[in-house]
GROMACS .gro file of C-alpha atoms in nm:
model
  249
    1MET     CA    1  12.789  11.042   8.028
    2ARG     CA    2  12.550  10.834   7.818
    3ALA     CA    3  12.611  11.050   7.509
    4ARG     CA    4  12.989  11.011   7.546
    5ALA     CA    5  12.951  10.635   7.595
    6THR     CA    6  12.740  10.614   7.281
    7ALA     CA    7  12.997  10.817   7.088
    8ARG     CA    8  13.274  10.579   7.192
    9LEU     CA    9  13.064  10.276   7.104
   10ALA     CA   10  12.969  10.418   6.764
   11ALA     CA   11  13.331  10.508   6.691
   12SER     CA   12  13.450  10.161   6.790
   13THR     CA   13  13.179   9.989   6.586
   14LEU     CA   14  13.254  10.191   6.275
   15SER     CA   15  13.629  10.160   6.320
   16LEU     CA   16  13.618   9.783   6.340
   17ALA     CA   17  13.375   9.734   6.054
   18LEU     CA   18  13.639   9.665   5.785
   19LEU     CA   19  13.577   9.293   5.803
   20ALA     CA   20  13.509   9.109   5.483
   21ALA     CA   21  13.612   8.926   5.171
   22PRO     CA   22  13.857   9.113   4.944
   23LEU     CA   23  13.730   9.430   4.777
   24GLN     CA   24  13.845   9.534   4.430
   25ALA     CA   25  14.073   9.837   4.407
   26SER     CA   26  13.915  10.150   4.256
   27ARG     CA   27  13.564  10.024   4.329
   28ASP     CA   28  13.312  10.067   4.605
   29GLY     CA   29  13.263   9.755   4.813
   30GLY     CA   30  12.998   9.719   5.082
   31VAL     CA   31  13.042   9.495   5.385
   32ALA     CA   32  12.788   9.407   5.655
   33TYR     CA   33  12.859   9.318   6.018
   34ASP     CA   34  12.669   9.195   6.320
   35VAL     CA   35  12.720   9.353   6.661
   36ALA     CA   36  12.645   9.164   6.982
   37ILE     CA   37  12.711   9.205   7.352
   38ALA     CA   38  12.735   8.901   7.581
   39GLY     CA   39  12.598   8.699   7.289
   40ILE     CA   40  12.288   8.919   7.254
   41PRO     CA   41  12.246   9.087   6.912
   42ILE     CA   42  12.233   9.464   6.955
   43GLY     CA   43  12.276   9.602   6.605
   44GLU     CA   44  12.460   9.606   6.278
   45ALA     CA   45  12.718   9.803   6.086
   46GLN     CA   46  12.811   9.861   5.723
   47MET     CA   47  13.137   9.974   5.565
   48THR     CA   48  13.269  10.065   5.221
   49LEU     CA   49  13.627  10.106   5.105
   50THR     CA   50  13.723  10.298   4.789
   51ARG     CA   51  14.080  10.325   4.651
   52GLU     CA   52  14.162  10.525   4.341
   53ASN     CA   53  14.452  10.731   4.207
   54GLY     CA   54  14.661  10.687   4.519
   55ARG     CA   55  14.380  10.792   4.751
   56TYR     CA   56  14.141  10.606   4.978
   57VAL     CA   57  13.805  10.670   5.142
   58LEU     CA   58  13.659  10.461   5.423
   59THR     CA   59  13.294  10.517   5.514
   60GLY     CA   60  13.078  10.337   5.765
   61ALA     CA   61  12.745  10.340   5.944
   62ALA     CA   62  12.626  10.167   6.259
   63ASP     CA   63  12.299  10.133   6.449
   64VAL     CA   64  12.314   9.978   6.796
   65GLY     CA   65  12.093   9.961   7.104
   66PHE     CA   66  12.123   9.785   7.440
   67LEU     CA   67  11.935   9.836   7.768
   68PHE     CA   68  11.928  10.210   7.848
   69TRP     CA   69  12.165  10.329   7.577
   70GLY     CA   70  12.204  10.311   7.204
   71GLY     CA   71  12.251  10.521   6.896
   72ASN     CA   72  12.348  10.537   6.534
   73GLY     CA   73  12.647  10.693   6.367
   74VAL     CA   74  12.822  10.760   6.038
   75ALA     CA   75  13.198  10.802   5.994
   76THR     CA   76  13.430  10.886   5.705
   77ALA     CA   77  13.809  10.875   5.682
   78GLU     CA   78  14.001  10.985   5.376
   79GLY     CA   79  14.363  11.035   5.280
   80ARG     CA   80  14.637  10.913   5.051
   81GLU     CA   81  14.842  10.599   4.999
   82ALA     CA   82  15.219  10.640   5.008
   83ASP     CA   83  15.512  10.405   5.073
   84GLY     CA   84  15.279  10.117   5.150
   85ARG     CA   85  15.086  10.312   5.413
   86PHE     CA   86  14.750  10.481   5.449
   87LEU     CA   87  14.804  10.840   5.558
   88PRO     CA   88  14.485  11.008   5.684
   89GLU     CA   89  14.402  11.368   5.610
   90ARG     CA   90  14.045  11.398   5.737
   91TYR     CA   91  13.816  11.205   5.974
   92ARG     CA   92  13.452  11.283   6.051
   93LEU     CA   93  13.210  11.106   6.285
   94SER     CA   94  12.851  11.208   6.353
   95TYR     CA   95  12.627  11.017   6.590
   96GLU     CA   96  12.289  11.036   6.754
   97GLY     CA   97  12.267  10.905   7.108
   98VAL     CA   98  12.002  10.865   7.372
   99THR     CA   99  11.983  11.232   7.466
  100ARG     CA  100  12.140  11.443   7.190
  101PRO     CA  101  12.346  11.422   6.872
  102GLY     CA  102  12.720  11.479   6.855
  103ALA     CA  103  13.018  11.485   6.622
  104VAL     CA  104  13.395  11.447   6.608
  105ALA     CA  105  13.617  11.607   6.342
  106ILE     CA  106  13.993  11.545   6.310
  107ASP     CA  107  14.225  11.700   6.052
  108PHE     CA  108  14.578  11.567   6.004
  109ARG     CA  109  14.898  11.737   5.895
  110ASP     CA  110  15.255  11.605   5.870
  111GLY     CA  111  15.162  11.262   6.004
  112ALA     CA  112  14.976  11.374   6.317
  113PRO     CA  113  14.638  11.510   6.426
  114ALA     CA  114  14.663  11.887   6.381
  115ARG     CA  115  14.311  12.000   6.471
  116TRP     CA  116  14.012  11.833   6.628
  117ASP     CA  117  13.667  11.945   6.734
  118ARG     CA  118  13.397  11.772   6.936
  119GLU     CA  119  13.029  11.856   6.954
  120PRO     CA  120  12.881  11.918   7.198
  121PRO     CA  121  13.190  12.094   7.338
  122ILE     CA  122  13.369  11.917   7.621
  123PRO     CA  123  13.330  12.101   7.954
  124PRO     CA  124  13.654  12.220   8.120
  125GLU     CA  125  13.619  11.972   8.404
  126TYR     CA  126  13.646  11.685   8.153
  127ALA     CA  127  14.022  11.745   8.128
  128GLU     CA  128  14.080  11.736   8.502
  129GLY     CA  129  14.303  11.446   8.603
  130ARG     CA  130  14.356  11.328   8.246
  131THR     CA  131  14.693  11.267   8.077
  132PRO     CA  132  14.741  11.567   7.844
  133LEU     CA  133  14.709  11.522   7.468
  134ALA     CA  134  15.060  11.659   7.415
  135PRO     CA  135  15.203  11.682   7.059
  136GLU     CA  136  15.467  11.416   7.125
  137ARG     CA  137  15.192  11.171   7.224
  138LEU     CA  138  14.996  11.240   6.905
  139ALA     CA  139  15.282  11.200   6.655
  140GLY     CA  140  15.206  10.917   6.413
  141ALA     CA  141  14.852  10.862   6.541
  142LEU     CA  142  14.581  10.753   6.298
  143ASP     CA  143  14.205  10.793   6.303
  144PRO     CA  144  14.007  10.488   6.424
  145LEU     CA  145  13.908  10.374   6.073
  146THR     CA  146  14.247  10.413   5.906
  147ALA     CA  147  14.431  10.244   6.193
  148LEU     CA  148  14.270   9.910   6.119
  149ALA     CA  149  14.338   9.903   5.745
  150ILE     CA  150  14.674   9.728   5.753
  151PRO     CA  151  14.887   9.720   5.434
  152ALA     CA  152  15.039   9.371   5.404
  153GLY     CA  153  15.067   9.126   5.116
  154ARG     CA  154  14.872   8.801   5.105
  155GLY     CA  155  15.197   8.614   5.154
  156VAL     CA  156  15.275   8.782   5.484
  157SER     CA  157  15.342   8.535   5.764
  158PRO     CA  158  15.096   8.523   6.056
  159GLU     CA  159  15.380   8.616   6.292
  160ALA     CA  160  15.472   8.926   6.089
  161LEU     CA  161  15.108   9.026   6.049
  162CYS     CA  162  15.050   9.003   6.425
  163SER     CA  163  15.360   9.201   6.520
  164ARG     CA  164  15.275   9.571   6.511
  165ILE     CA  165  15.140   9.864   6.710
  166LEU     CA  166  14.833  10.046   6.579
  167PRO     CA  167  14.834  10.406   6.713
  168VAL     CA  168  14.481  10.546   6.741
  169PHE     CA  169  14.339  10.891   6.822
  170SER     CA  170  13.961  10.898   6.861
  171GLY     CA  171  13.924  11.272   6.916
  172TYR     CA  172  13.894  11.206   7.287
  173THR     CA  173  14.176  10.969   7.376
  174ARG     CA  174  14.504  10.847   7.229
  175PHE     CA  175  14.573  10.474   7.268
  176ASP     CA  176  14.770  10.189   7.112
  177LEU     CA  177  14.641   9.853   6.998
  178GLU     CA  178  14.944   9.628   7.030
  179LEU     CA  179  14.942   9.303   6.831
  180THR     CA  180  15.208   9.068   6.960
  181GLY     CA  181  15.175   8.722   6.806
  182ALA     CA  182  14.962   8.482   6.605
  183SER     CA  183  14.775   8.217   6.801
  184ARG     CA  184  14.564   8.051   6.530
  185VAL     CA  185  14.506   8.054   6.153
  186GLU     CA  186  14.160   7.946   6.036
  187ASP     CA  187  13.947   8.009   5.725
  188GLY     CA  188  14.191   8.272   5.598
  189ALA     CA  189  14.178   8.467   5.925
  190VAL     CA  190  14.464   8.504   6.172
  191ASP     CA  191  14.401   8.537   6.545
  192CYS     CA  192  14.640   8.784   6.707
  193ALA     CA  193  14.726   8.841   7.071
  194ALA     CA  194  14.616   9.198   7.138
  195ARG     CA  195  14.659   9.452   7.416
  196TYR     CA  196  14.511   9.797   7.475
  197ARG     CA  197  14.754  10.059   7.606
  198ALA     CA  198  14.628  10.402   7.710
  199VAL     CA  199  14.859  10.685   7.598
  200ALA     CA  200  14.681  11.018   7.660
  201GLY     CA  201  14.343  11.175   7.722
  202HIS     CA  202  14.253  10.917   7.987
  203ARG     CA  203  14.242  10.906   8.366
  204GLU     CA  204  14.497  10.669   8.518
  205ASN     CA  205  14.249  10.541   8.775
  206SER     CA  206  13.964  10.498   8.528
  207SER     CA  207  13.774  10.170   8.565
  208SER     CA  208  13.733  10.146   8.187
  209VAL     CA  209  14.110  10.183   8.132
  210GLU     CA  210  14.177   9.923   8.399
  211ARG     CA  211  13.929   9.684   8.236
  212MET     CA  212  14.060   9.741   7.883
  213SER     CA  213  14.422   9.697   7.994
  214ARG     CA  214  14.367   9.342   8.117
  215PRO     CA  215  14.540   9.072   7.909
  216ASP     CA  216  14.208   8.911   7.810
  217ALA     CA  217  14.015   9.233   7.743
  218LEU     CA  218  14.069   9.244   7.366
  219LYS     CA  219  14.063   8.977   7.096
  220VAL     CA  220  14.143   9.045   6.730
  221ALA     CA  221  14.130   8.829   6.419
  222LEU     CA  222  14.263   8.968   6.089
  223ALA     CA  223  14.178   8.877   5.729
  224PRO     CA  224  14.231   9.025   5.380
  225ILE     CA  225  13.986   9.307   5.306
  226ALA     CA  226  14.132   9.438   4.979
  227GLU     CA  227  14.429   9.379   4.752
  228GLY     CA  228  14.734   9.407   4.978
  229VAL     CA  229  14.527   9.520   5.277
  230TRP     CA  230  14.425   9.332   5.592
  231GLY     CA  231  14.170   9.429   5.854
  232PRO     CA  232  13.972   9.279   6.139
  233ALA     CA  233  13.762   8.970   6.075
  234ARG     CA  234  13.640   8.966   6.434
  235ILE     CA  235  13.682   9.191   6.736
  236GLU     CA  236  13.586   9.128   7.098
  237ILE     CA  237  13.608   9.414   7.349
  238ALA     CA  238  13.549   9.375   7.722
  239THR     CA  239  13.265   9.586   7.864
  240ARG     CA  240  13.097   9.588   8.202
  241PHE     CA  241  12.800   9.408   8.043
  242GLY     CA  242  13.011   9.136   7.882
  243PRO     CA  243  13.214   9.110   7.560
  244LEU     CA  244  13.116   9.340   7.273
  245GLU     CA  245  13.164   9.141   6.950
  246ILE     CA  246  13.179   9.285   6.599
  247ALA     CA  247  13.194   9.011   6.335
  248ARG     CA  248  13.158   8.991   5.960
  249ARG     CA  249  12.852   8.807   5.830
   0.00000   0.00000   0.00000
């Protein structure tokens, strides 16, 4: 349980680490982030974005620790740019938790996850009572890093920016992050109303799904992170210990 919780935390931290001033196309750009829970600093994350010859690579690293759990992880997502979209081809996450290391690997084909592996292997009882990861529920899904790199021009209106559904597949669960409207514009960042919607791989009666599905469970602010690309400037996620905040320095 603790290893899986650490994996989810590491994945979330790395996924939301695209938070910074604009990066130049065709160059490596490093960005640093602070991670806190209930206002208590618990770690940091770093991210780089590279774009060249119609392709992109997102890489990140995080090191977090709080109470009885913690860990560090490294993730990479790569793919191609086409028709104003980032289309992932490969996602890899490796992490080291309290008890043992683990990894997630996702390969994409024809706009959907085609193969995924998790280490250590998930026991058969893990799938009991969970909504199946059926092909129709995976169509169009993105890896956690790619999902939050949003192609949009600098002149995009706050309302248009905050009106989209980000389909995410973590290797364990499929969920949507639904952005529904701008509430504030400040220092170049746009606050969006955000909702988490479980799609597959989850248990309907899960306490974590119930908590994440609450209207106030998720807060998202977006800002430019590269030429023609927006990403999170700040994320708050409800946890049973208090809000987990990932914010650019």
